[in-house]
Short mmCIF file of C-alpha atoms in Angstrom, two decimals:
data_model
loop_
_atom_site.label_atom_id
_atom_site.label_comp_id
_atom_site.label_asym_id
_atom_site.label_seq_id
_atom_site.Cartn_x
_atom_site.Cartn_y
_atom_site.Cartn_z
CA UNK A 514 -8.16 29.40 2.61
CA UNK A 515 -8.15 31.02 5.99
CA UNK A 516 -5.87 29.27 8.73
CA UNK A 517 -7.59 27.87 12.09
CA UNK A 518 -6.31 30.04 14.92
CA UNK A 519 -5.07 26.61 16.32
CA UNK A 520 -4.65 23.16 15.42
CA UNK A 521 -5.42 20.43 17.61
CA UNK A 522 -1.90 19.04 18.66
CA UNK A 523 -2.11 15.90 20.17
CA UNK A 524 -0.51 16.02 23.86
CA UNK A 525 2.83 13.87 23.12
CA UNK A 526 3.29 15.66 20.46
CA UNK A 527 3.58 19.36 21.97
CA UNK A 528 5.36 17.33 24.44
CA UNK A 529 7.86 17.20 22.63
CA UNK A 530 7.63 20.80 20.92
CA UNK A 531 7.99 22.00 23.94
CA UNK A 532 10.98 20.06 25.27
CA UNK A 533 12.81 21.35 22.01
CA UNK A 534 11.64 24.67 21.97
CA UNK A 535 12.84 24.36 26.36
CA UNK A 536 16.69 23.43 24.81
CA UNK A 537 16.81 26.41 22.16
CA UNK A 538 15.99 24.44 18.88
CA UNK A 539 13.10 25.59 17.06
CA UNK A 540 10.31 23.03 16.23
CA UNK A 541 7.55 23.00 14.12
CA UNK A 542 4.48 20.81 12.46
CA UNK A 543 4.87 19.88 8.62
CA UNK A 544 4.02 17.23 6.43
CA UNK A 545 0.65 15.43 5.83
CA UNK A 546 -1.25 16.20 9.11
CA UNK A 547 -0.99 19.67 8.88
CA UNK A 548 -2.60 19.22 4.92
CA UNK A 549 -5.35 16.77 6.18
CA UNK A 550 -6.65 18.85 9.41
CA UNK A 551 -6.71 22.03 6.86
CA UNK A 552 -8.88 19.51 4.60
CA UNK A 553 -11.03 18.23 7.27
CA UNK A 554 -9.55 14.84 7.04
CA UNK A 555 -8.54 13.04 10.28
CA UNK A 556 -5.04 12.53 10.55
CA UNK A 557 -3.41 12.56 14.01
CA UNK A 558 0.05 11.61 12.80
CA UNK A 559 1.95 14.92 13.20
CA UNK A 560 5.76 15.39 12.09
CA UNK A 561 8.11 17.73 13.54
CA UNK A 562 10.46 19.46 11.84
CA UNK A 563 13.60 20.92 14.33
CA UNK A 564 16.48 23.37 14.26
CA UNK A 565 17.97 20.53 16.66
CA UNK A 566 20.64 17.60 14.67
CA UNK A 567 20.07 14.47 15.29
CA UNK A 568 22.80 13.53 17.98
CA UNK A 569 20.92 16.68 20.16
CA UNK A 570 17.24 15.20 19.85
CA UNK A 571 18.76 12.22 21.28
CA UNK A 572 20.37 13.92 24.11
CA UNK A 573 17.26 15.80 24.88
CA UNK A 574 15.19 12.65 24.83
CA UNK A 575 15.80 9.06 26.70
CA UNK A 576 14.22 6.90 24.42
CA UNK A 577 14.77 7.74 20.52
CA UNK A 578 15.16 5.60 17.88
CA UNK A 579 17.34 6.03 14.57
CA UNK A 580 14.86 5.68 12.11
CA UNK A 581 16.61 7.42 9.43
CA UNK A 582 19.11 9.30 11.14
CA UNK A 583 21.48 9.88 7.68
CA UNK A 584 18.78 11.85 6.68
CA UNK A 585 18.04 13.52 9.86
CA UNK A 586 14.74 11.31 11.39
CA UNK A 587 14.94 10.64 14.59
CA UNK A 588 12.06 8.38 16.75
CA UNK A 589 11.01 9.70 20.08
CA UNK A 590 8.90 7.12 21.98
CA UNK A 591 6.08 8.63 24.28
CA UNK A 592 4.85 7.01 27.40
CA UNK A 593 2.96 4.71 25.55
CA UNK A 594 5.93 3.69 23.37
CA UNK A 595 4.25 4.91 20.79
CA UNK A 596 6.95 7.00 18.28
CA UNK A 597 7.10 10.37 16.70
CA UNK A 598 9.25 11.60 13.92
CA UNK A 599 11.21 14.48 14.44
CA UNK A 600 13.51 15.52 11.48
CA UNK A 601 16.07 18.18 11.66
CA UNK A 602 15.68 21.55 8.95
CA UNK A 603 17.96 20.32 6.06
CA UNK A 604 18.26 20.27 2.18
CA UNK A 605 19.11 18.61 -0.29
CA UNK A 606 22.82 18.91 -2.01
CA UNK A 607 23.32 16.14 -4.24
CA UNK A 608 20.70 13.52 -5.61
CA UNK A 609 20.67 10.86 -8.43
CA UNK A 610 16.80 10.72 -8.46
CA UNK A 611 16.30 7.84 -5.77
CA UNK A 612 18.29 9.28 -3.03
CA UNK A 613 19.36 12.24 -1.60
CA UNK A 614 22.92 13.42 0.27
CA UNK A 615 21.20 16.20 2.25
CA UNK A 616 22.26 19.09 4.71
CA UNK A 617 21.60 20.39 7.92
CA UNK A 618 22.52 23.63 10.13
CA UNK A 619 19.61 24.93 7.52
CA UNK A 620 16.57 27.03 8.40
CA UNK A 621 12.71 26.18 8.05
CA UNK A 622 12.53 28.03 5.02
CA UNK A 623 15.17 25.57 3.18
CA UNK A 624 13.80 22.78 4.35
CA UNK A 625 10.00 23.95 3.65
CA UNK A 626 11.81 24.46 -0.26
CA UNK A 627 13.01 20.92 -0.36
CA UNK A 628 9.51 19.67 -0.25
CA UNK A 629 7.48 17.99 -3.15
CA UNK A 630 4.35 19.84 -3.31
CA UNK A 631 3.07 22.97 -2.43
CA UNK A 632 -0.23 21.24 -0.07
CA UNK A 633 3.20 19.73 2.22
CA UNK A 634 5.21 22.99 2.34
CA UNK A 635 2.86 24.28 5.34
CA UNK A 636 4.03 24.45 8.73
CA UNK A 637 2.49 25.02 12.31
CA UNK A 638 4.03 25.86 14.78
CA UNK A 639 2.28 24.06 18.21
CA UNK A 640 3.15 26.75 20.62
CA UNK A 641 2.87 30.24 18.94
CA UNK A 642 0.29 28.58 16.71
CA UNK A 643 1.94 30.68 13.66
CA UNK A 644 1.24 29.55 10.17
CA UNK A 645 4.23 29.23 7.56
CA UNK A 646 3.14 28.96 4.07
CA UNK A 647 5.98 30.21 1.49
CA UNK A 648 4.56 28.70 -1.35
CA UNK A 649 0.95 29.55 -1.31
CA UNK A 650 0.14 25.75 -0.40
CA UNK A 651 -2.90 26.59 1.51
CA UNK A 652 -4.47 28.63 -1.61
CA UNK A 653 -3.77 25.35 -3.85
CA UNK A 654 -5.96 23.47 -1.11
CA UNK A 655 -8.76 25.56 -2.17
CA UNK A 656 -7.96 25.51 -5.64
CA UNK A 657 -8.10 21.56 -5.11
CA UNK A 658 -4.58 20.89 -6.88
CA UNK A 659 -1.36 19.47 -6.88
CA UNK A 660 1.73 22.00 -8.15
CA UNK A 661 5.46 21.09 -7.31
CA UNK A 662 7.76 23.48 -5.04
CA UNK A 663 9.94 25.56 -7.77
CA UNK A 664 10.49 24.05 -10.52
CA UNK A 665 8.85 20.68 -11.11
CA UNK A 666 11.53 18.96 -13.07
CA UNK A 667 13.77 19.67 -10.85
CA UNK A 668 11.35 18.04 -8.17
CA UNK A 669 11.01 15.24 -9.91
CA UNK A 670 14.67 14.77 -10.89
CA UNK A 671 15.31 14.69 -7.17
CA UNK A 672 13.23 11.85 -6.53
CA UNK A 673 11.27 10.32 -9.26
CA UNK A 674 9.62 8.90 -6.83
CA UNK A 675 7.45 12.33 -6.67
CA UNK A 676 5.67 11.55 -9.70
CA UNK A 677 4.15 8.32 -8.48
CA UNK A 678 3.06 10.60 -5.32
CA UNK A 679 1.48 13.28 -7.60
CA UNK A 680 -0.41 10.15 -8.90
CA UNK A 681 -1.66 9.12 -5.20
CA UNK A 682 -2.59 12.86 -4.08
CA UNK A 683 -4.44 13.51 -7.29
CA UNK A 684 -6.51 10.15 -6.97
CA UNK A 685 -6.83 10.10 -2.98
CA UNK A 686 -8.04 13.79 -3.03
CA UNK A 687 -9.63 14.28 -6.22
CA UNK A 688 -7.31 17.09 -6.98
CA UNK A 689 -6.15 17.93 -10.73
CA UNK A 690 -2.44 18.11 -10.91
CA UNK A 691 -1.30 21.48 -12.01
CA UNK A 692 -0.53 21.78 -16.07
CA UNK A 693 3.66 22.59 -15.34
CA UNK A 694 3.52 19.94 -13.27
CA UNK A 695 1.86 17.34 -15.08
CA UNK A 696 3.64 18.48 -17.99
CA UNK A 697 7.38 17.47 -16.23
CA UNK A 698 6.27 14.14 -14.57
CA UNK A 699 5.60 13.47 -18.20
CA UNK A 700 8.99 13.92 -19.37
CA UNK A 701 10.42 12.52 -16.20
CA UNK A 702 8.62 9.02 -16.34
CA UNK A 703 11.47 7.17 -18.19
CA UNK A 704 13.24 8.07 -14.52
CA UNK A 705 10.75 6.10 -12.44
CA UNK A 706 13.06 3.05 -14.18
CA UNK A 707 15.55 3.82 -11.78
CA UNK A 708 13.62 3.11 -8.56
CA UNK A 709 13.92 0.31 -6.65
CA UNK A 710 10.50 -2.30 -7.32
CA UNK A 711 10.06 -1.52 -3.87
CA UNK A 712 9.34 1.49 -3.18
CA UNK A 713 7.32 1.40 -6.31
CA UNK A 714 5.20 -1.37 -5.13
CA UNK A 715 4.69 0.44 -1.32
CA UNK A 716 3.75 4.07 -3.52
CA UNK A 717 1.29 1.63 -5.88
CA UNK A 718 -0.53 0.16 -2.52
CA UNK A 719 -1.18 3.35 -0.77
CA UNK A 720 -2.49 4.94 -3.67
CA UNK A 721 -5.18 1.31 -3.83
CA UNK A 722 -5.70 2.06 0.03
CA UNK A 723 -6.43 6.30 -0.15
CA UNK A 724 -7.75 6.59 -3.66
CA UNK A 725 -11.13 7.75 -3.93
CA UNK A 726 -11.74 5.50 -7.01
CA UNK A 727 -8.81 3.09 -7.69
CA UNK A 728 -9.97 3.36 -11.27
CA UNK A 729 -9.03 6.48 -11.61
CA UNK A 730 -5.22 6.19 -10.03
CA UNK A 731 -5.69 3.21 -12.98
CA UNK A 732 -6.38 5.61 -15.32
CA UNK A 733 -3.38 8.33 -13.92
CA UNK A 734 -0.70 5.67 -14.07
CA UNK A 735 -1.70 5.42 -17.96
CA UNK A 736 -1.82 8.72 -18.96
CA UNK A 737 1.44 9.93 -16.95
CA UNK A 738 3.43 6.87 -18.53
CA UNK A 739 3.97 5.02 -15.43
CA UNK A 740 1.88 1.74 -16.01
CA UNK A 741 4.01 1.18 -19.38
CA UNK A 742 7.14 1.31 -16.78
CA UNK A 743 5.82 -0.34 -13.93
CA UNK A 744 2.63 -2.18 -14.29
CA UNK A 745 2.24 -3.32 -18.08
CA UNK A 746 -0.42 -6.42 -17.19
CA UNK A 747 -2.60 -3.71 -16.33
CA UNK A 748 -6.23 -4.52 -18.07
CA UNK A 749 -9.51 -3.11 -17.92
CA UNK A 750 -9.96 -1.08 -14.74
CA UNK A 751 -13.73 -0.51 -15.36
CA UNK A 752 -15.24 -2.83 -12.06
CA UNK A 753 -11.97 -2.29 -9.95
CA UNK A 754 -13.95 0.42 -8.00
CA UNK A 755 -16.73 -2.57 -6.45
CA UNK A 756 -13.63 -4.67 -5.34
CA UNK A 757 -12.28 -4.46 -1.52
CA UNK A 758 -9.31 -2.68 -0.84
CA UNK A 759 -6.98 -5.53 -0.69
CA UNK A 760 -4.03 -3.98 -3.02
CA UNK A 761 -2.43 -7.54 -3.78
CA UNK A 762 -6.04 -9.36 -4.56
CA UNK A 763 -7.33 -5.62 -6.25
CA UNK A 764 -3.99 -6.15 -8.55
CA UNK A 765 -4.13 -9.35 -9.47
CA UNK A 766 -7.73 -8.69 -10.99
CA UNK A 767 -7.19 -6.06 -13.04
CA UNK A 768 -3.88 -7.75 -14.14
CA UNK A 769 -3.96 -10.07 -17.27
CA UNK A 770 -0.78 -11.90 -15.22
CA UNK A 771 -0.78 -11.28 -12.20
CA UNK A 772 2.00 -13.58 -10.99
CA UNK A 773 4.50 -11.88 -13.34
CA UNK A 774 3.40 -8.61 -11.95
CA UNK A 775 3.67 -8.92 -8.37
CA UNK A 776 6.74 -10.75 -8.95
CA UNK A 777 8.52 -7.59 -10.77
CA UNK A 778 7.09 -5.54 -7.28
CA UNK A 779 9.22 -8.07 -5.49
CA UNK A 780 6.00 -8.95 -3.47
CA UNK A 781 6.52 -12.14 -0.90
CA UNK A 782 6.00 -15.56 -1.98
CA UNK A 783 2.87 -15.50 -0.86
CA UNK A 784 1.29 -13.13 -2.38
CA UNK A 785 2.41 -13.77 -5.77
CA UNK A 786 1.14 -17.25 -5.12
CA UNK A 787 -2.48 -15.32 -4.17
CA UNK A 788 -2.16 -13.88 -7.49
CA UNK A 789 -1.07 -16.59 -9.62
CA UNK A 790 -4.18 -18.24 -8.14
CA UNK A 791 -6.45 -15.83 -9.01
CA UNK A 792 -4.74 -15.53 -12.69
CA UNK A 793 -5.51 -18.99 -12.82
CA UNK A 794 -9.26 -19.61 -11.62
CA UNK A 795 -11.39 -16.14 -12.12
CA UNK A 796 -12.38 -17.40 -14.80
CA UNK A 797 -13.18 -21.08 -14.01
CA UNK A 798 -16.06 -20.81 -11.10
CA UNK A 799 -17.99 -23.52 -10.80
CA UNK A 800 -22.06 -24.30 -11.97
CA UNK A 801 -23.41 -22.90 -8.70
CA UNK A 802 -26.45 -25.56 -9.01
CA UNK A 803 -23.93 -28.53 -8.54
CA UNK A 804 -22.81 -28.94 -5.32
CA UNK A 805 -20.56 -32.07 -6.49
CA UNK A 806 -18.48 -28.90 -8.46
CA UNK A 807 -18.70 -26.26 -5.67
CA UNK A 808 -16.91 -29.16 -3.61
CA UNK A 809 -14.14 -30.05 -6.30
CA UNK A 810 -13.84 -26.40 -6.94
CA UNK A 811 -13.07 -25.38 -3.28
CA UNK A 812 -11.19 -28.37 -2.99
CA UNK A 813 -8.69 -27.24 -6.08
CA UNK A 814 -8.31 -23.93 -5.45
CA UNK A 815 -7.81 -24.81 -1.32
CA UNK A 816 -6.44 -21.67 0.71
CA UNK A 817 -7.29 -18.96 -1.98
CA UNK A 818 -10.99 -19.52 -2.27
CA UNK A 819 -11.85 -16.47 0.14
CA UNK A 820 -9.58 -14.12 -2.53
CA UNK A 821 -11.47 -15.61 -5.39
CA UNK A 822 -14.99 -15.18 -3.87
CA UNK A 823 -14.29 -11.94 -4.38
CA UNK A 824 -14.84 -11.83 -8.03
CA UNK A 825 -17.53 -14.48 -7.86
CA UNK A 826 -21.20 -13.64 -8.81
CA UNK A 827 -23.73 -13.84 -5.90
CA UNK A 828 -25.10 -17.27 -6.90
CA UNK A 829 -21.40 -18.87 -7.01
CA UNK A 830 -20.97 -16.96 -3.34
CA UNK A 831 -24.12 -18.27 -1.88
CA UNK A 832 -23.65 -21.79 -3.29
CA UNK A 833 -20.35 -21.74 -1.53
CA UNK A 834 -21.11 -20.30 2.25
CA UNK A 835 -24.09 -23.36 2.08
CA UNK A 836 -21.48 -25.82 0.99
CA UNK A 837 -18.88 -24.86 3.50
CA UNK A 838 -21.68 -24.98 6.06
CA UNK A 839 -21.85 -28.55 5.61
CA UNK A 840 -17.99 -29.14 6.30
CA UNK A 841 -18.04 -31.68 3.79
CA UNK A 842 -14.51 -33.07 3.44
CA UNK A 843 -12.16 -31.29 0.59
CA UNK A 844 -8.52 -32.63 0.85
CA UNK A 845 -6.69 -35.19 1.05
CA UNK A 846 -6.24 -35.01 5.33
CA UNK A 847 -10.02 -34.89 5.22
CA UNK A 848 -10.25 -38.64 3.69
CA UNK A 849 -11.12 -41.33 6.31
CA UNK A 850 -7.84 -43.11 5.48
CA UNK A 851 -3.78 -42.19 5.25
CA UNK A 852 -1.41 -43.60 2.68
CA UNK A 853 -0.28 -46.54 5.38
CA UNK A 854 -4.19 -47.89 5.28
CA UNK A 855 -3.64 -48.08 1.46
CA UNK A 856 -0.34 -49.99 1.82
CA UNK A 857 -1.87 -52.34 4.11
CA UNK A 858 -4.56 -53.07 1.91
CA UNK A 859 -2.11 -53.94 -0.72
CA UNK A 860 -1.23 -50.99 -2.97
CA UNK A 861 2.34 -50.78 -3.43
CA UNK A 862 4.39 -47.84 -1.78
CA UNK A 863 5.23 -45.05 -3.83
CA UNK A 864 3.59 -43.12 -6.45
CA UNK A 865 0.39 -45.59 -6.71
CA UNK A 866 -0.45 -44.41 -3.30
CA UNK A 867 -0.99 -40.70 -4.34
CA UNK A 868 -2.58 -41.75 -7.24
CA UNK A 869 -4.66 -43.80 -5.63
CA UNK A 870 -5.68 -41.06 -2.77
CA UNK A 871 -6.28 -38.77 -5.42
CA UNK A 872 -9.22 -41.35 -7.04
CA UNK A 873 -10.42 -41.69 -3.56
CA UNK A 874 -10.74 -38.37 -2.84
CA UNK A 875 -12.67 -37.52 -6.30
CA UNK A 876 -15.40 -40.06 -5.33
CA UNK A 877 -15.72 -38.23 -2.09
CA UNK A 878 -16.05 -35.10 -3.40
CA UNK A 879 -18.64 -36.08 -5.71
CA UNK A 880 -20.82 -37.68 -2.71
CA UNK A 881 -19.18 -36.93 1.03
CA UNK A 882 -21.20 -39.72 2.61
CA UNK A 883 -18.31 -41.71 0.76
CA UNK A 884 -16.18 -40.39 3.33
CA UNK A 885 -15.92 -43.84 5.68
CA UNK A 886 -12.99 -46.11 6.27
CA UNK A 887 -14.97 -49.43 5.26
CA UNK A 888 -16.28 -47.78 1.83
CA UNK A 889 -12.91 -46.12 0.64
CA UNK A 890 -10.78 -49.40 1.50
CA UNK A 891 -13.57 -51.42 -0.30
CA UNK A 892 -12.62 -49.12 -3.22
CA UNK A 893 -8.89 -49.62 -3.48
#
C-alpha cells in the first residue's frame, strides 16, 4: 500500500499539532483514523500522540480535561467544546493482563511498539505529513489481516482484552487474523476471565455495531473460545444478520436466556428487563387474524412490544400498526374507571379491587367499545 502524500487533518486537530509542535514536543496522528482514511473508511476522530507529559499539555492548553491522565490522556476542548485526545509517547512496564503501569519520557517508536496490532502502529505526522510504519502495518492493510505487534502472547498477556479486539477488527473489516496470532488468543482465552464484565460487554457491543455480519463475530467468539467464557446462552446465530443493530435486543435473540446473560455483562436494569421480555414472549405472538389477541398481547407485553416486533413475522407486524391505529385501550389507566369507583360501588378495598380491575380490563380488551363508565360499573 502506497501512503497519500497527505491526510486530511481536520482544522482543530492540526490546531493543536501545531501548538505542540510551537512548545518543542513532538506530535503525531495514530490510532484508528489514520487505519480507516488508509481504508477508505470515514473516520474523522484523530488521536495525537505527544513527546509532551501530561501536566505540559495542560499548560499549553486552557481548557483540558483529565480523561485518563495515569495513563497519559489528556482532553483538549476546541472552540466548539468539542474534545481531542492527546496521549503522551509511553510504554508499558508492568501489567497483570487488565491494566497497565506504563512510562513516559519514551519516544514514538516505544510507544508505536506498545500497540496491539500492526493496522494501529501507523503514524502521521499533520505538519511534515511523514509516514511512520515500523511494523509493516500498512502492507497488512493490503494483505486484509490482523497480526499482533511482536510477539502476540505477549500482546495478549498485556491486555486480554486484545483478543476480544482481534475478534471486532476481523468481523468489522472482513480481515483474517494472522495464523501466530490466532494461534495465541487461543491459548490466552482462559485470561479474558480476568476482565471486568464491563469492558467485556462495551468490546461485545461495538463489535454488534461495526461488524459486517454479526453472525460472523458469532461465529469468531466460538471458535477463539470466548463465547464459552463470556457469552454461553449464545444459540443459533443463523438470522442475526436481518435483525437491527440494537446490541441489547440483537443479544437477547440469539440468547437462549437472555436475562441471565445481560445480567453477567452487568447491563442496567433496564435492559436486562428488555431481554428477559423478549426471553419470555418471542415465542408467544399472537394469531394475527384476532384482533381480541393482538390487543391482550400488546397489552401483556406493554413497553417492550416495539423490541419484540422485531422478531415478529410481517402478518403479526401489520396486524399490530392497524391495531395501535385504533388506540384501543390496553392497561389498566386506560379503563373508564379507578379503583375508588369500584369501592364505591361496593367491592371491598384491598386485593378484590385489583382482581376485579384485572376482569374488567379482560372484557375490554376482548371488545373496546366496553370501555364506558356505565357498562364496566354495571359489571362489578
Amino acid at each position: 500500500m502506497t501512503f497519500p502524500a497527505q491526510l486530511p487533518i481536520p482544522p482543530e486537530v492540526l490546531k493543536i499539532a501545531q501548538k505542540l509542535e510551537a512548545a518543542g514536543f513532538e506530535t503525531w496522528c495514530v490510532g484508528g483514523a489514520i487505519r480507516d482514511n488508509l481504508l477508505g473508511v470515514e473516520n474523522h476522530d484523530f488521536d495525537l500522540t505527544t513527546s509532551a507529559p501530561p501536566p505540559e499539555v495542560q499548560k499549553v492548553f486552557k481548557r483540558t480535561v483529565p480523561v485518563g491522565i495515569e495513563h497519559g490522556t489528556v482532553a483538549v476542548l476546541d472552540a466548539s467544546n468539542q474534545a481531542h485526545e492527546v496521549t503522551t509517547f509511553r510504554k508499558d512496564i508492568q501489567t497483570d493482563g487488565r491494566h497497565a503501569l506504563v512510562e513516559f519520557g519514551v519516544s514514538l517508536m516505544d510507544d508505536l511498539a506498545r500497540r496491539d496490532f500492526t493496522i494501529n502502529a501507523i503514524a502521521y505526522h499533520p505538519l511534515r505529513h511523514e509516514w511512520r510504519d515500523p511494523f509493516q502495518g500498512a502492507q497488512d492493510l493490503e494483505k486484509k489481516l490482523i497480526r499482533s505487534v511482536g510477539d502476540p502472547n505477549w500482546r495478549f498477556q498485556e491486555d486480554y482484552l486484545r483478543i476480544l479486539r482481534a475478534l471486532r477488527f476481523s468481523a468489522r473489516f472482513e480481515f483474517r487474523i494472522h495464523p501466530r496470532t490466532l494461534e495465541a488468543a487461543k491459548a490466552n482465552v482462559q485470561g479474558l476471565a480476568q476482565l471486568s464484565a464491563e469492558r467485556v460487554r462495551d468490546e461485545w457491543f461495538k463489535g454488534i455495531d461495526t461488524a459486517k455480519k454479526v453472525s460472523k463475530l458469532v461465529a469468531l467468539w466460538k471458535d477463539i473460545g470466548a463465547k464459552r467464557i463470556w457469552l454461553p446462552e449464545l444459540g443459533d446465530a443463523t438470522n442475526v444478520d436481518k435483525l437491527p443493530r440494537d446490541p441489547v435486543v440483537l443479544t437477547a435473540y440469539i440468547a437462549k436466556d437472555p436475562a441471565s446473560l445481560l445480567t453477567r455483562l452487568k447491563c442496567s436494569n433496564r435492559d436486562i428487563e428488555r431481554g428477559r421480555a423478549i426471553g419470555k414472549w418471542r415465542d408467544h405472538y399472537p394469531d394475527s387474524r384476532d384482533a381480541a389477541r393482538v390487543r391482550k398481547w400488546l397489552s401483556d407485553v406493554g413497553e417492550h412490544v416495539d423490541d419484540l416486533l422485531i422478531g415478529a413475522a410481517d402478518p403479526v407486524r401489520k396486524a399490530v400498526a392497524q391495531v395501535r391505529a385504533q388506540h384501543p385501550p390496553l392497561a389498566l389507566k386506560d379503563l373508564a374507571v379507578r379503583g375508588d369507583d369500584l369501592i364505591a360501588a361496593g367491592v371491598r378495598p384491598g386485593p378484590d379491587v385489583g382482581e376485579a380491575l384485572a376482569r374488567l380490563l379482560d372484557e375490554v380488551l376482548e371488545d373496546p367499545s366496553r370501555n364506558t363508565r356505565d357498562y364496566l360499573l354495571s359489571r362489578v
